[in-house]
Tab-separated table of C-alpha atoms in Angstrom:
chain	number	residue	atom	x	y	z
Z	29	MET	CA	0.000	0.000	0.000
Z	30	PHE	CA	2.811	2.396	0.920
Z	31	LYS	CA	4.566	1.694	-2.430
Z	32	LYS	CA	1.396	2.437	-4.402
Z	33	LEU	CA	0.870	5.680	-2.512
Z	34	THR	CA	4.498	6.730	-3.098
Z	35	VAL	CA	4.278	5.970	-6.841
Z	36	LEU	CA	0.988	7.844	-7.088
Z	37	LEU	CA	2.442	10.838	-5.225
Z	38	MET	CA	5.507	10.904	-7.501
Z	39	LEU	CA	3.288	10.722	-10.578
Z	40	VAL	CA	1.147	13.641	-9.355
Z	41	LEU	CA	4.268	15.649	-8.482
Z	42	THR	CA	5.742	15.015	-11.955
Z	43	VAL	CA	2.539	16.184	-13.663
Z	44	VAL	CA	2.354	19.312	-11.484
Z	45	LEU	CA	5.990	20.220	-12.107
Z	46	ALA	CA	5.643	19.615	-15.845
Z	47	GLY	CA	2.659	21.962	-15.896
Z	48	CYS	CA	4.646	24.678	-14.132
Z	49	ALA	CA	7.691	24.422	-16.389
Z	50	GLN	CA	8.490	27.504	-18.419
Z	51	THR	CA	7.592	27.121	-22.066
Z	52	GLU	CA	8.381	29.444	-24.885
Z	53	HIS	CA	6.911	29.360	-28.364
Z	54	LYS	CA	8.309	31.614	-31.051
Z	55	THR	CA	6.414	31.977	-34.302
Z	56	GLY	CA	8.348	34.851	-35.848
Z	57	THR	CA	5.126	36.798	-36.303
Z	58	THR	CA	3.921	39.925	-34.599
Z	59	GLY	CA	0.555	40.533	-33.082
Z	60	SER	CA	-1.173	42.648	-30.539
Z	61	VAL	CA	-2.567	42.143	-27.097
Z	62	THR	CA	-6.354	42.254	-26.920
Z	63	ASP	CA	-8.186	43.980	-24.088
Z	64	VAL	CA	-10.688	41.425	-22.829
Z	65	THR	CA	-11.406	43.294	-19.614
Z	66	GLY	CA	-13.613	45.890	-21.267
Z	67	SER	CA	-11.778	48.599	-19.327
Z	68	GLY	CA	-11.009	50.538	-22.493
Z	69	THR	CA	-7.468	51.331	-21.412
Z	70	SER	CA	-4.793	51.314	-24.059
Z	71	ILE	CA	-3.071	48.018	-24.736
Z	72	VAL	CA	0.623	47.951	-25.617
Z	73	GLU	CA	1.329	46.408	-29.011
Z	74	LYS	CA	3.947	43.692	-29.371
Z	75	LEU	CA	6.370	44.961	-32.006
Z	76	ASP	CA	8.766	42.952	-34.114
Z	77	PRO	CA	12.284	44.008	-33.029
Z	78	ASN	CA	13.398	43.802	-36.680
Z	79	LEU	CA	11.130	46.685	-37.750
Z	80	LYS	CA	12.943	49.785	-38.940
Z	81	GLN	CA	13.197	52.427	-36.197
Z	82	VAL	CA	13.324	56.075	-37.223
Z	83	GLU	CA	13.587	59.299	-35.257
Z	84	LEU	CA	10.433	61.401	-35.504
Z	85	THR	CA	9.477	64.807	-34.122
Z	86	VAL	CA	6.179	64.906	-32.254
Z	87	TYR	CA	4.657	67.805	-30.324
Z	88	ARG	CA	3.798	67.232	-26.667
Z	89	VAL	CA	1.568	69.017	-24.173
Z	90	PRO	CA	3.008	70.465	-20.933
Z	91	LYS	CA	1.457	69.242	-17.670
Z	92	ASN	CA	1.578	72.740	-16.144
Z	93	GLY	CA	-1.226	74.133	-18.334
Z	94	ASP	CA	1.116	76.172	-20.569
Z	95	THR	CA	-0.369	76.775	-24.029
Z	96	HIS	CA	2.898	76.118	-25.873
Z	97	LEU	CA	3.581	72.723	-27.434
Z	98	VAL	CA	7.010	71.183	-26.910
Z	99	PRO	CA	8.796	69.335	-29.753
Z	100	GLU	CA	10.203	65.971	-28.748
Z	101	LYS	CA	12.247	63.434	-30.731
Z	102	VAL	CA	11.080	59.824	-30.456
Z	103	LYS	CA	12.410	56.597	-31.957
Z	104	TYR	CA	9.552	54.591	-33.433
Z	105	ALA	CA	9.259	51.358	-35.428
Z	106	ILE	CA	7.378	52.414	-38.558
Z	107	GLY	CA	7.215	49.083	-40.379
Z	108	SER	CA	5.598	49.568	-43.786
Z	109	LYS	CA	3.662	52.699	-42.793
Z	110	LYS	CA	4.166	55.952	-44.660
Z	111	MET	CA	5.640	58.840	-42.688
Z	112	PRO	CA	2.359	60.737	-41.959
Z	113	GLU	CA	0.658	57.669	-40.455
Z	114	ALA	CA	3.816	56.593	-38.610
Z	115	VAL	CA	4.260	60.007	-36.981
Z	116	MET	CA	0.595	60.047	-35.896
Z	117	ASP	CA	0.943	56.559	-34.410
Z	118	ALA	CA	4.049	57.723	-32.544
Z	119	LEU	CA	2.265	60.824	-31.204
Z	120	VAL	CA	-0.770	58.862	-29.981
Z	121	ASN	CA	0.934	55.671	-28.764
Z	122	THR	CA	4.157	56.802	-27.093
Z	123	ALA	CA	4.613	58.339	-23.677
Z	124	PRO	CA	6.630	61.557	-23.402
Z	125	ALA	CA	10.254	61.164	-22.313
Z	126	SER	CA	9.941	64.199	-20.025
Z	127	LYS	CA	7.854	63.947	-16.840
Z	128	GLN	CA	6.816	67.576	-17.438
Z	129	LEU	CA	4.901	66.596	-20.590
Z	130	MET	CA	1.789	64.474	-21.105
Z	131	ASN	CA	-0.104	62.537	-23.745
Z	132	VAL	CA	-3.608	64.063	-23.874
Z	133	PHE	CA	-5.185	61.557	-26.256
Z	134	PRO	CA	-8.112	59.693	-24.679
Z	135	ALA	CA	-7.433	56.031	-23.830
Z	136	GLY	CA	-8.169	53.772	-26.784
Z	137	THR	CA	-7.565	56.456	-29.432
Z	138	LYS	CA	-6.415	54.847	-32.674
Z	139	VAL	CA	-5.164	56.302	-35.945
Z	140	LEU	CA	-7.248	54.671	-38.685
Z	141	GLY	CA	-5.276	56.284	-41.502
Z	142	VAL	CA	-3.629	59.407	-42.865
Z	143	THR	CA	-3.886	60.525	-46.488
Z	144	VAL	CA	-2.165	63.462	-48.138
Z	145	GLY	CA	-3.584	65.429	-51.058
Z	146	GLY	CA	-1.635	68.479	-52.200
Z	147	ASP	CA	-0.505	70.336	-49.082
Z	148	THR	CA	-3.293	68.911	-46.875
Z	149	ALA	CA	-3.160	65.811	-44.677
Z	150	THR	CA	-6.410	64.147	-43.635
Z	151	VAL	CA	-6.107	62.177	-40.412
Z	152	ASP	CA	-8.806	59.653	-39.529
Z	153	PHE	CA	-9.188	58.606	-35.879
Z	154	ASN	CA	-11.556	56.184	-34.187
Z	155	GLU	CA	-14.415	57.514	-32.025
Z	156	ASN	CA	-12.269	57.730	-28.873
Z	157	PHE	CA	-10.494	60.779	-30.308
Z	158	ALA	CA	-13.757	62.746	-30.214
Z	159	MET	CA	-14.879	61.707	-26.719
Z	160	ARG	CA	-16.768	64.452	-24.948
Z	161	GLY	CA	-15.675	65.859	-21.618
Z	162	GLN	CA	-12.001	66.384	-22.428
Z	163	GLY	CA	-12.153	70.076	-21.574
Z	164	SER	CA	-11.226	73.025	-23.766
Z	165	TYR	CA	-7.504	72.992	-22.843
Z	166	ASN	CA	-6.988	69.299	-23.639
Z	167	GLU	CA	-9.011	69.547	-26.845
Z	168	MET	CA	-7.132	72.634	-28.071
Z	169	MET	CA	-3.724	71.165	-27.232
Z	170	MET	CA	-4.524	67.726	-28.686
Z	171	VAL	CA	-5.750	69.178	-31.997
Z	172	ASN	CA	-2.759	71.519	-32.268
Z	173	ALA	CA	-0.338	68.692	-31.371
Z	174	VAL	CA	-1.729	66.752	-34.358
Z	175	VAL	CA	-1.453	69.781	-36.653
Z	176	CYS	CA	2.091	70.699	-35.571
Z	177	THR	CA	3.287	67.090	-35.751
Z	178	LEU	CA	1.912	66.527	-39.267
Z	179	THR	CA	3.046	69.917	-40.602
Z	180	GLU	CA	6.560	69.027	-39.438
Z	181	ILE	CA	6.611	66.781	-42.540
Z	182	LYS	CA	7.849	68.579	-45.643
Z	183	GLY	CA	5.011	69.521	-48.003
Z	184	ILE	CA	2.174	69.328	-45.446
Z	185	LYS	CA	0.756	72.732	-44.505
Z	186	LYS	CA	-2.827	71.929	-43.407
Z	187	VAL	CA	-4.670	69.158	-41.560
Z	188	LYS	CA	-8.281	67.925	-41.798
Z	189	PHE	CA	-9.863	65.770	-39.078
Z	190	PHE	CA	-12.049	62.706	-39.634
Z	191	VAL	CA	-13.583	60.230	-37.185
Z	192	ASN	CA	-14.449	56.750	-38.474
Z	193	GLY	CA	-14.109	57.923	-42.076
Z	194	LYS	CA	-16.335	61.012	-41.748
Z	195	PRO	CA	-15.319	64.679	-41.406
Z	196	ILE	CA	-16.004	66.329	-38.051
Z	197	ASP	CA	-16.792	69.993	-37.399
Z	198	THR	CA	-15.856	70.034	-33.715
Z	199	ILE	CA	-15.163	67.721	-30.781
Z	200	SER	CA	-17.126	69.363	-27.959
Z	201	GLY	CA	-17.804	72.763	-29.452
Z	202	HIS	CA	-14.500	74.264	-28.298
Z	203	MET	CA	-12.739	74.367	-31.686
Z	204	ASP	CA	-13.948	74.658	-35.270
Z	205	LEU	CA	-12.582	71.683	-37.230
Z	206	GLY	CA	-14.758	72.185	-40.316
Z	207	ASP	CA	-11.936	73.680	-42.388
Z	208	PRO	CA	-8.360	72.382	-42.631
Z	209	LEU	CA	-6.175	73.803	-39.845
Z	210	GLU	CA	-2.725	75.320	-40.281
Z	211	ARG	CA	0.156	75.361	-37.822
Z	212	LEU	CA	0.093	78.231	-35.332
Z	213	PRO	CA	3.806	79.088	-34.874
Z	214	GLY	CA	3.041	80.988	-31.654
Z	215	MET	CA	1.951	77.718	-29.991
Z	216	ILE	CA	5.392	76.126	-30.290
Z	217	ARG	CA	7.906	76.609	-27.502
Z	218	LYS	CA	11.219	77.614	-29.026
Z	219	GLN	CA	14.009	75.106	-28.508
Z	220	ALA	CA	17.741	75.664	-28.704
Z	221	GLY	CA	18.632	74.550	-32.236
Z	222	SER	CA	16.192	74.290	-35.105
Z	223	THR	CA	14.354	71.175	-36.248
Z	224	GLU	CA	14.470	70.099	-39.861
Z	225	LYS	CA	11.416	68.956	-41.772
Z	226	GLN	CA	11.039	65.156	-41.780
């Protein structure tokens, strides 16, 4: 009886330890993590380390309520995306390097696409971009961060805003988005050294 119990115990222990062993499966493909909690918070994408990383200039919002945007260089894996879409993805999906700056995009905001016609870029966001209740400061700074970031690219002078493939006139009534917007140079905090167009 004691032998049978010992064998049974060893068998159970072997199965338990085998189930706890670390396993690793590499497929060579990339994917993304899906939010199954329904919390709506942003989910970090798993990026292929072999994707080409480039340095992009994005415009960030100060935490102190200042109405000047701050240019910041970020390294971002662009993959096969064109520069306008890549720079928008970087603006929305990266955290500022400085603790004095913040990302004002609502959680879950996604860039659905960016097209360029002539000197105008049209950026299409999902519905989270236009969530109500952001406040006039956040809305103004978010819209101008998009405009300044896209007009940093050579040849782009104006930006139109779409949500889910349709043009929008405003987010919460604080800014008129009906016509394409141009960069407001007075909103950019001057940095030592100039930035070149991307």
